[in-house]
């Protein structure tokens, strides 16, 4: 019999058996499992899932997945251009739709890395081929696939960057021609029709998606297809269009650029891509047809509006326009009408005009918030068109109202001389502060009440020239304009402004310089006729501040004339603080002054006098 004992019966064997479980635990504790999960919050999880070329400057997980499968992820970090070439060589556009997406995203990233704009254009080409294969039977991404929206965004951004001119403000240049691609040539023809708006050529096209907007509460950005841009107008007209002379200064038109490609999946095989460049104005077109299906256009109207105001000098002219006057005309191009009435868009038949009249020491720029909301609301945008009236706010209110009435009448004759557009004859006029007093004078019948304050003689008996008679007639005699159907008063001092009667008001009135010889010619003609009171008024007319003094006879007369019920009036009245409304004010106008009995509606807002900026 052997004397050899089994290992388990030896001292060492017994020790191993006893301590084996402990040894296993020690070994396992010394290493971590290769697969595990971490709990993160919702925001972190979403950021990880949606990280991509546009949001984080790195490939999305979908692109990384393909790179890993192809063994190209490490090479991407060191030689991205070679990786793109290899991916393109193995591309079958009608089979590898995942690869189309990856090529679009990685081409965009490579353009960002290298500065080679050919890769931006390639990114747009791949994205278009992915989104619009021409053949209805070709494979497409599911509508719920996250990559689908990202492909639109890659196309839009790549389009803007691919045509960057290298000039100021990131301007792009759209032109027919042959453009280099990393794998071939892009042959494009430009459709010039979209580059004319309101009779002017569109120029200085600036991408708006990379503009940060400040000063407006809401940014209206409509997702879709194409690169949203802000476009300036050429100095000279290239076409006669009704209303082109009434477009405002420094107009910026929100437009969308589109690069439409012909059967891109087929042509990707040859490297010869054909297409067309198109431009669409946001106010005329919201969608286009691609392969027989409507596609909403990407647009950024708020950014274009903010860019327009930022490029203008409207804010700077406000105080000067109050004290000296004549400032706004200096901002107008030489071929624009200078009577103070201008439009936000060219005249559009069938849309009701909303006329905005600003207040004292103010400008049309103060309506930016309201304009942004009106333009951003599809319901309002498709039913109304925005007009604005600007004036030297230190001038007598009656004189400014006469100019407003004349400008409105002239514009109606220009736009619709045969009275065919019924929408124009449902005009809504909105006035803030002093502008509300001008607005009221478009809707009332004053008879000769204002004239009788100054003279006991009928105007018809005065021997003055026709020009002077017309000026006095327009500034002191008012009848309802037949096309004004509704008026809205915002913080309007119907019974006077708080500061107009005090020392501050007196000082402000003295600082105002009225236009030389405003009524001087008529006064000279009347000097020898014995109407000293009228002559004194015409030679030294009151300022707007004088007119808003609660003791002013003209203001008291205006307050005594109600707006007729046939032209509904609405009041928006600002009251600061939380105190009783009836005893409150907005810092400039008291509630009791802004309230009128004939208003069919009254809205009180807890705000200061600039409540028109809080629509």
mmCIF file of N, CA and C in Angstrom, residues 348-449:
data_model
loop_
_atom_site.group_PDB
_atom_site.id
_atom_site.type_symbol
_atom_site.label_atom_id
_atom_site.label_comp_id
_atom_site.label_asym_id
_atom_site.label_seq_id
_atom_site.Cartn_x
_atom_site.Cartn_y
_atom_site.Cartn_z
ATOM 1 N N UNK A 348 -49.110 94.495 -49.164
ATOM 2 C CA UNK A 348 -49.654 93.169 -49.435
ATOM 3 C C UNK A 348 -51.180 93.258 -49.475
ATOM 4 N N UNK A 349 -51.723 93.049 -50.631
ATOM 5 C CA UNK A 349 -53.168 93.143 -50.812
ATOM 6 C C UNK A 349 -53.881 92.113 -49.947
ATOM 7 N N UNK A 350 -54.993 92.540 -49.359
ATOM 8 C CA UNK A 350 -55.814 91.632 -48.572
ATOM 9 C C UNK A 350 -55.474 91.585 -47.099
ATOM 10 N N UNK A 351 -54.454 92.324 -46.675
ATOM 11 C CA UNK A 351 -54.083 92.346 -45.265
ATOM 12 C C UNK A 351 -54.461 93.696 -44.656
ATOM 13 N N UNK A 352 -54.996 93.661 -43.446
ATOM 14 C CA UNK A 352 -55.436 94.876 -42.755
ATOM 15 C C UNK A 352 -54.225 95.620 -42.198
ATOM 16 N N UNK A 353 -54.119 96.929 -42.448
ATOM 17 C CA UNK A 353 -52.994 97.682 -41.879
ATOM 18 C C UNK A 353 -53.166 97.919 -40.382
ATOM 19 N N UNK A 354 -52.096 97.698 -39.645
ATOM 20 C CA UNK A 354 -51.982 98.152 -38.260
ATOM 21 C C UNK A 354 -50.961 99.279 -38.275
ATOM 22 N N UNK A 355 -51.405 100.486 -37.958
ATOM 23 C CA UNK A 355 -50.534 101.659 -37.999
ATOM 24 C C UNK A 355 -50.087 101.982 -36.578
ATOM 25 N N UNK A 356 -48.782 102.014 -36.356
ATOM 26 C CA UNK A 356 -48.214 102.260 -35.033
ATOM 27 C C UNK A 356 -47.670 103.682 -34.975
ATOM 28 N N UNK A 357 -48.128 104.446 -33.975
ATOM 29 C CA UNK A 357 -47.724 105.850 -33.825
ATOM 30 C C UNK A 357 -47.051 105.999 -32.460
ATOM 31 N N UNK A 358 -45.768 106.293 -32.461
ATOM 32 C CA UNK A 358 -45.005 106.352 -31.211
ATOM 33 C C UNK A 358 -45.283 107.645 -30.446
ATOM 34 N N UNK A 359 -44.721 107.730 -29.257
ATOM 35 C CA UNK A 359 -44.968 108.867 -28.387
ATOM 36 C C UNK A 359 -43.830 109.867 -28.353
ATOM 37 N N UNK A 360 -43.817 110.702 -27.311
ATOM 38 C CA UNK A 360 -42.865 111.803 -27.186
ATOM 39 C C UNK A 360 -41.448 111.295 -26.971
ATOM 40 N N UNK A 361 -40.485 111.970 -27.641
ATOM 41 C CA UNK A 361 -39.062 111.606 -27.526
ATOM 42 C C UNK A 361 -38.874 110.112 -27.736
ATOM 43 N N UNK A 362 -39.543 109.602 -28.747
ATOM 44 C CA UNK A 362 -39.534 108.173 -29.017
ATOM 45 C C UNK A 362 -39.322 107.954 -30.507
ATOM 46 N N UNK A 363 -39.433 106.697 -30.933
ATOM 47 C CA UNK A 363 -39.219 106.359 -32.338
ATOM 48 C C UNK A 363 -39.913 105.041 -32.631
ATOM 49 N N UNK A 364 -39.996 104.657 -33.902
ATOM 50 C CA UNK A 364 -40.601 103.359 -34.231
ATOM 51 C C UNK A 364 -39.893 102.176 -33.585
ATOM 52 N N UNK A 365 -38.633 102.346 -33.187
ATOM 53 C CA UNK A 365 -37.905 101.239 -32.554
ATOM 54 C C UNK A 365 -38.583 100.795 -31.263
ATOM 55 N N UNK A 366 -39.347 101.691 -30.629
ATOM 56 C CA UNK A 366 -40.012 101.341 -29.374
ATOM 57 C C UNK A 366 -41.166 100.353 -29.577
ATOM 58 N N UNK A 367 -41.517 100.126 -30.829
ATOM 59 C CA UNK A 367 -42.552 99.138 -31.116
ATOM 60 C C UNK A 367 -41.957 97.756 -31.390
ATOM 61 N N UNK A 368 -40.664 97.582 -31.202
ATOM 62 C CA UNK A 368 -40.003 96.337 -31.599
ATOM 63 C C UNK A 368 -40.639 95.107 -30.957
ATOM 64 N N UNK A 369 -40.942 95.189 -29.667
ATOM 65 C CA UNK A 369 -41.538 94.034 -28.990
ATOM 66 C C UNK A 369 -42.886 93.661 -29.614
ATOM 67 N N UNK A 370 -43.713 94.669 -29.863
ATOM 68 C CA UNK A 370 -45.029 94.397 -30.445
ATOM 69 C C UNK A 370 -44.884 93.852 -31.862
ATOM 70 N N UNK A 371 -44.000 94.458 -32.645
ATOM 71 C CA UNK A 371 -43.782 93.976 -34.013
ATOM 72 C C UNK A 371 -43.305 92.533 -33.992
ATOM 73 N N UNK A 372 -42.398 92.227 -33.078
ATOM 74 C CA UNK A 372 -41.879 90.861 -32.984
ATOM 75 C C UNK A 372 -42.994 89.870 -32.667
ATOM 76 N N UNK A 373 -43.908 90.258 -31.778
ATOM 77 C CA UNK A 373 -45.010 89.362 -31.432
ATOM 78 C C UNK A 373 -45.993 89.213 -32.592
ATOM 79 N N UNK A 374 -46.284 90.316 -33.276
ATOM 80 C CA UNK A 374 -47.213 90.243 -34.408
ATOM 81 C C UNK A 374 -46.630 89.410 -35.543
ATOM 82 N N UNK A 375 -45.350 89.621 -35.830
ATOM 83 C CA UNK A 375 -44.701 88.874 -36.905
ATOM 84 C C UNK A 375 -44.483 87.414 -36.517
ATOM 85 N N UNK A 376 -44.365 87.156 -35.233
ATOM 86 C CA UNK A 376 -44.131 85.789 -34.780
ATOM 87 C C UNK A 376 -45.392 84.954 -34.653
ATOM 88 N N UNK A 377 -46.551 85.592 -34.725
ATOM 89 C CA UNK A 377 -47.825 84.893 -34.596
ATOM 90 C C UNK A 377 -48.379 84.618 -35.994
ATOM 91 N N UNK A 378 -48.456 83.354 -36.422
ATOM 92 C CA UNK A 378 -48.926 83.062 -37.786
ATOM 93 C C UNK A 378 -50.315 83.625 -38.073
ATOM 94 N N UNK A 379 -51.200 83.593 -37.083
ATOM 95 C CA UNK A 379 -52.553 84.114 -37.283
ATOM 96 C C UNK A 379 -52.506 85.599 -37.616
ATOM 97 N N UNK A 380 -51.762 86.368 -36.834
ATOM 98 C CA UNK A 380 -51.679 87.811 -37.060
ATOM 99 C C UNK A 380 -50.911 88.116 -38.342
ATOM 100 N N UNK A 381 -49.846 87.400 -38.569
ATOM 101 C CA UNK A 381 -48.983 87.673 -39.725
ATOM 102 C C UNK A 381 -49.723 87.500 -41.050
ATOM 103 N N UNK A 382 -50.672 86.575 -41.074
ATOM 104 C CA UNK A 382 -51.387 86.296 -42.317
ATOM 105 C C UNK A 382 -52.622 87.168 -42.493
ATOM 106 N N UNK A 383 -52.913 88.026 -41.524
ATOM 107 C CA UNK A 383 -54.113 88.863 -41.599
ATOM 108 C C UNK A 383 -53.823 90.357 -41.538
ATOM 109 N N UNK A 384 -52.648 90.717 -41.035
ATOM 110 C CA UNK A 384 -52.349 92.135 -40.847
ATOM 111 C C UNK A 384 -50.992 92.486 -41.448
ATOM 112 N N UNK A 385 -50.852 93.740 -41.850
ATOM 113 C CA UNK A 385 -49.566 94.276 -42.275
ATOM 114 C C UNK A 385 -49.244 95.486 -41.406
ATOM 115 N N UNK A 386 -47.977 95.646 -41.085
ATOM 116 C CA UNK A 386 -47.560 96.663 -40.122
ATOM 117 C C UNK A 386 -47.052 97.902 -40.849
ATOM 118 N N UNK A 387 -47.656 99.041 -40.512
ATOM 119 C CA UNK A 387 -47.179 100.341 -40.964
ATOM 120 C C UNK A 387 -46.758 101.130 -39.725
ATOM 121 N N UNK A 388 -45.884 102.094 -39.907
ATOM 122 C CA UNK A 388 -45.434 102.926 -38.793
ATOM 123 C C UNK A 388 -45.387 104.387 -39.220
ATOM 124 N N UNK A 389 -45.695 105.250 -38.268
ATOM 125 C CA UNK A 389 -45.604 106.687 -38.527
ATOM 126 C C UNK A 389 -44.636 107.295 -37.530
ATOM 127 N N UNK A 390 -43.708 108.078 -38.044
ATOM 128 C CA UNK A 390 -42.771 108.780 -37.177
ATOM 129 C C UNK A 390 -42.858 110.273 -37.449
ATOM 130 N N UNK A 391 -42.548 111.056 -36.451
ATOM 131 C CA UNK A 391 -42.726 112.504 -36.558
ATOM 132 C C UNK A 391 -41.816 113.178 -35.545
ATOM 133 N N UNK A 392 -41.616 114.463 -35.719
ATOM 134 C CA UNK A 392 -40.835 115.241 -34.758
ATOM 135 C C UNK A 392 -41.739 115.523 -33.563
ATOM 136 N N UNK A 393 -41.448 114.871 -32.452
ATOM 137 C CA UNK A 393 -42.408 114.830 -31.350
ATOM 138 C C UNK A 393 -42.476 116.118 -30.536
ATOM 139 N N UNK A 394 -41.644 117.104 -30.858
ATOM 140 C CA UNK A 394 -41.768 118.392 -30.190
ATOM 141 C C UNK A 394 -42.734 119.326 -30.890
ATOM 142 N N UNK A 395 -43.105 119.017 -32.120
ATOM 143 C CA UNK A 395 -44.010 119.868 -32.888
ATOM 144 C C UNK A 395 -45.408 119.896 -32.281
ATOM 145 N N UNK A 396 -46.206 120.923 -32.603
ATOM 146 C CA UNK A 396 -47.585 120.969 -32.109
ATOM 147 C C UNK A 396 -48.344 119.701 -32.488
ATOM 148 N N UNK A 397 -49.150 119.211 -31.569
ATOM 149 C CA UNK A 397 -49.856 117.953 -31.800
ATOM 150 C C UNK A 397 -50.801 118.054 -32.992
ATOM 151 N N UNK A 398 -51.484 119.171 -33.126
ATOM 152 C CA UNK A 398 -52.389 119.336 -34.258
ATOM 153 C C UNK A 398 -51.660 119.265 -35.588
ATOM 154 N N UNK A 399 -50.478 119.868 -35.637
ATOM 155 C CA UNK A 399 -49.675 119.837 -36.861
ATOM 156 C C UNK A 399 -49.232 118.410 -37.176
ATOM 157 N N UNK A 400 -48.750 117.684 -36.156
ATOM 158 C CA UNK A 400 -48.311 116.299 -36.368
ATOM 159 C C UNK A 400 -49.477 115.411 -36.776
ATOM 160 N N UNK A 401 -50.645 115.638 -36.172
ATOM 161 C CA UNK A 401 -51.826 114.857 -36.547
ATOM 162 C C UNK A 401 -52.209 115.127 -37.992
ATOM 163 N N UNK A 402 -52.082 116.369 -38.416
ATOM 164 C CA UNK A 402 -52.363 116.695 -39.813
ATOM 165 C C UNK A 402 -51.431 115.957 -40.758
ATOM 166 N N UNK A 403 -50.160 115.847 -40.370
ATOM 167 C CA UNK A 403 -49.196 115.115 -41.192
ATOM 168 C C UNK A 403 -49.532 113.625 -41.226
ATOM 169 N N UNK A 404 -49.930 113.069 -40.092
ATOM 170 C CA UNK A 404 -50.324 111.659 -40.062
ATOM 171 C C UNK A 404 -51.510 111.415 -40.984
ATOM 172 N N UNK A 405 -52.519 112.251 -40.881
ATOM 173 C CA UNK A 405 -53.713 112.083 -41.699
ATOM 174 C C UNK A 405 -53.380 112.206 -43.186
ATOM 175 N N UNK A 406 -52.547 113.178 -43.520
ATOM 176 C CA UNK A 406 -52.174 113.371 -44.928
ATOM 177 C C UNK A 406 -51.372 112.184 -45.449
ATOM 178 N N UNK A 407 -50.462 111.676 -44.613
ATOM 179 C CA UNK A 407 -49.634 110.543 -45.036
ATOM 180 C C UNK A 407 -50.484 109.291 -45.227
ATOM 181 N N UNK A 408 -51.436 109.058 -44.337
ATOM 182 C CA UNK A 408 -52.313 107.896 -44.480
ATOM 183 C C UNK A 408 -53.153 108.003 -45.749
ATOM 184 N N UNK A 409 -53.704 109.180 -45.984
ATOM 185 C CA UNK A 409 -54.533 109.383 -47.174
ATOM 186 C C UNK A 409 -53.719 109.181 -48.445
ATOM 187 N N UNK A 410 -52.517 109.725 -48.471
ATOM 188 C CA UNK A 410 -51.650 109.590 -49.644
ATOM 189 C C UNK A 410 -51.262 108.129 -49.874
ATOM 190 N N UNK A 411 -50.970 107.427 -48.797
ATOM 191 C CA UNK A 411 -50.580 106.022 -48.926
ATOM 192 C C UNK A 411 -51.730 105.184 -49.463
ATOM 193 N N UNK A 412 -52.930 105.463 -49.008
ATOM 194 C CA UNK A 412 -54.092 104.738 -49.522
ATOM 195 C C UNK A 412 -54.248 104.965 -51.021
ATOM 196 N N UNK A 413 -54.018 106.185 -51.464
ATOM 197 C CA UNK A 413 -54.124 106.482 -52.894
ATOM 198 C C UNK A 413 -53.032 105.777 -53.686
ATOM 199 N N UNK A 414 -51.837 105.691 -53.109
ATOM 200 C CA UNK A 414 -50.730 105.009 -53.788
ATOM 201 C C UNK A 414 -50.975 103.511 -53.900
ATOM 202 N N UNK A 415 -51.437 102.914 -52.817
ATOM 203 C CA UNK A 415 -51.566 101.463 -52.766
ATOM 204 C C UNK A 415 -52.824 100.960 -53.468
ATOM 205 N N UNK A 416 -53.895 101.718 -53.379
ATOM 206 C CA UNK A 416 -55.185 101.216 -53.867
ATOM 207 C C UNK A 416 -55.995 102.355 -54.480
ATOM 208 N N UNK A 417 -55.539 102.901 -55.605
ATOM 209 C CA UNK A 417 -56.195 104.086 -56.170
ATOM 210 C C UNK A 417 -57.637 103.847 -56.601
ATOM 211 N N UNK A 418 -57.998 102.594 -56.899
ATOM 212 C CA UNK A 418 -59.362 102.308 -57.346
ATOM 213 C C UNK A 418 -60.229 101.694 -56.247
ATOM 214 N N UNK A 419 -59.728 101.707 -55.017
ATOM 215 C CA UNK A 419 -60.494 101.236 -53.854
ATOM 216 C C UNK A 419 -60.991 99.800 -54.013
ATOM 217 N N UNK A 420 -60.112 98.925 -54.455
ATOM 218 C CA UNK A 420 -60.465 97.517 -54.637
ATOM 219 C C UNK A 420 -60.141 96.662 -53.411
ATOM 220 N N UNK A 421 -59.204 97.121 -52.598
ATOM 221 C CA UNK A 421 -58.743 96.318 -51.457
ATOM 222 C C UNK A 421 -59.537 96.694 -50.211
ATOM 223 N N UNK A 422 -60.531 95.881 -49.884
ATOM 224 C CA UNK A 422 -61.382 96.194 -48.731
ATOM 225 C C UNK A 422 -60.617 96.098 -47.416
ATOM 226 N N UNK A 423 -59.562 95.283 -47.375
ATOM 227 C CA UNK A 423 -58.797 95.145 -46.133
ATOM 228 C C UNK A 423 -58.162 96.472 -45.735
ATOM 229 N N UNK A 424 -57.720 97.253 -46.719
ATOM 230 C CA UNK A 424 -57.107 98.548 -46.403
ATOM 231 C C UNK A 424 -58.098 99.471 -45.719
ATOM 232 N N UNK A 425 -59.369 99.279 -45.975
ATOM 233 C CA UNK A 425 -60.393 100.153 -45.416
ATOM 234 C C UNK A 425 -60.939 99.636 -44.094
ATOM 235 N N UNK A 426 -60.159 98.768 -43.460
ATOM 236 C CA UNK A 426 -60.446 98.319 -42.093
ATOM 237 C C UNK A 426 -59.247 98.601 -41.199
ATOM 238 N N UNK A 427 -58.614 99.708 -41.436
ATOM 239 C CA UNK A 427 -57.357 100.068 -40.776
ATOM 240 C C UNK A 427 -57.526 100.204 -39.263
ATOM 241 N N UNK A 428 -56.491 99.744 -38.546
ATOM 242 C CA UNK A 428 -56.408 99.895 -37.093
ATOM 243 C C UNK A 428 -55.228 100.813 -36.800
ATOM 244 N N UNK A 429 -55.465 101.884 -36.049
ATOM 245 C CA UNK A 429 -54.392 102.811 -35.682
ATOM 246 C C UNK A 429 -54.155 102.694 -34.178
ATOM 247 N N UNK A 430 -52.896 102.486 -33.805
ATOM 248 C CA UNK A 430 -52.517 102.319 -32.399
ATOM 249 C C UNK A 430 -51.531 103.419 -32.031
ATOM 250 N N UNK A 431 -51.836 104.168 -30.996
ATOM 251 C CA UNK A 431 -50.953 105.250 -30.581
ATOM 252 C C UNK A 431 -50.540 105.121 -29.130
ATOM 253 N N UNK A 432 -49.264 105.363 -28.880
ATOM 254 C CA UNK A 432 -48.752 105.353 -27.511
ATOM 255 C C UNK A 432 -48.494 106.779 -27.067
ATOM 256 N N UNK A 433 -48.966 107.132 -25.861
ATOM 257 C CA UNK A 433 -48.704 108.436 -25.263
ATOM 258 C C UNK A 433 -49.177 109.552 -26.200
ATOM 259 N N UNK A 434 -48.294 110.492 -26.550
ATOM 260 C CA UNK A 434 -48.689 111.551 -27.475
ATOM 261 C C UNK A 434 -49.230 110.963 -28.779
ATOM 262 N N UNK A 435 -48.672 109.830 -29.196
ATOM 263 C CA UNK A 435 -49.161 109.186 -30.412
ATOM 264 C C UNK A 435 -50.628 108.822 -30.334
ATOM 265 N N UNK A 436 -51.131 108.584 -29.122
ATOM 266 C CA UNK A 436 -52.547 108.310 -28.959
ATOM 267 C C UNK A 436 -53.410 109.522 -29.267
ATOM 268 N N UNK A 437 -52.899 110.716 -28.963
ATOM 269 C CA UNK A 437 -53.643 111.935 -29.290
ATOM 270 C C UNK A 437 -53.696 112.133 -30.800
ATOM 271 N N UNK A 438 -52.584 111.851 -31.484
ATOM 272 C CA UNK A 438 -52.594 111.897 -32.948
ATOM 273 C C UNK A 438 -53.584 110.878 -33.499
ATOM 274 N N UNK A 439 -53.597 109.720 -32.874
ATOM 275 C CA UNK A 439 -54.495 108.651 -33.315
ATOM 276 C C UNK A 439 -55.951 109.072 -33.178
ATOM 277 N N UNK A 440 -56.284 109.712 -32.070
ATOM 278 C CA UNK A 440 -57.669 110.143 -31.870
ATOM 279 C C UNK A 440 -58.100 111.112 -32.961
ATOM 280 N N UNK A 441 -57.172 111.942 -33.413
ATOM 281 C CA UNK A 441 -57.508 112.946 -34.420
ATOM 282 C C UNK A 441 -57.686 112.351 -35.811
ATOM 283 N N UNK A 442 -57.514 111.039 -35.959
ATOM 284 C CA UNK A 442 -57.862 110.385 -37.223
ATOM 285 C C UNK A 442 -59.309 109.916 -37.233
ATOM 286 N N UNK A 443 -59.973 109.991 -36.064
ATOM 287 C CA UNK A 443 -61.267 109.313 -35.950
ATOM 288 C C UNK A 443 -62.410 110.205 -35.484
ATOM 289 N N UNK A 444 -62.162 111.478 -35.240
ATOM 290 C CA UNK A 444 -63.222 112.344 -34.710
ATOM 291 C C UNK A 444 -63.570 113.454 -35.697
ATOM 292 N N UNK A 445 -64.724 114.059 -35.451
ATOM 293 C CA UNK A 445 -65.156 115.236 -36.215
ATOM 294 C C UNK A 445 -65.082 116.432 -35.275
ATOM 295 N N UNK A 446 -64.094 117.285 -35.506
ATOM 296 C CA UNK A 446 -63.887 118.418 -34.593
ATOM 297 C C UNK A 446 -64.672 119.649 -34.994
ATOM 298 N N UNK A 447 -65.194 119.652 -36.221
ATOM 299 C CA UNK A 447 -65.814 120.875 -36.693
ATOM 300 C C UNK A 447 -64.810 122.016 -36.663
ATOM 301 N N UNK A 448 -65.256 123.189 -36.192
ATOM 302 C CA UNK A 448 -64.351 124.339 -36.118
ATOM 303 C C UNK A 448 -63.971 124.669 -34.672
ATOM 304 N N UNK A 449 -64.092 123.688 -33.774
ATOM 305 C CA UNK A 449 -63.868 123.961 -32.354
ATOM 306 C C UNK A 449 -62.424 124.358 -32.047
#
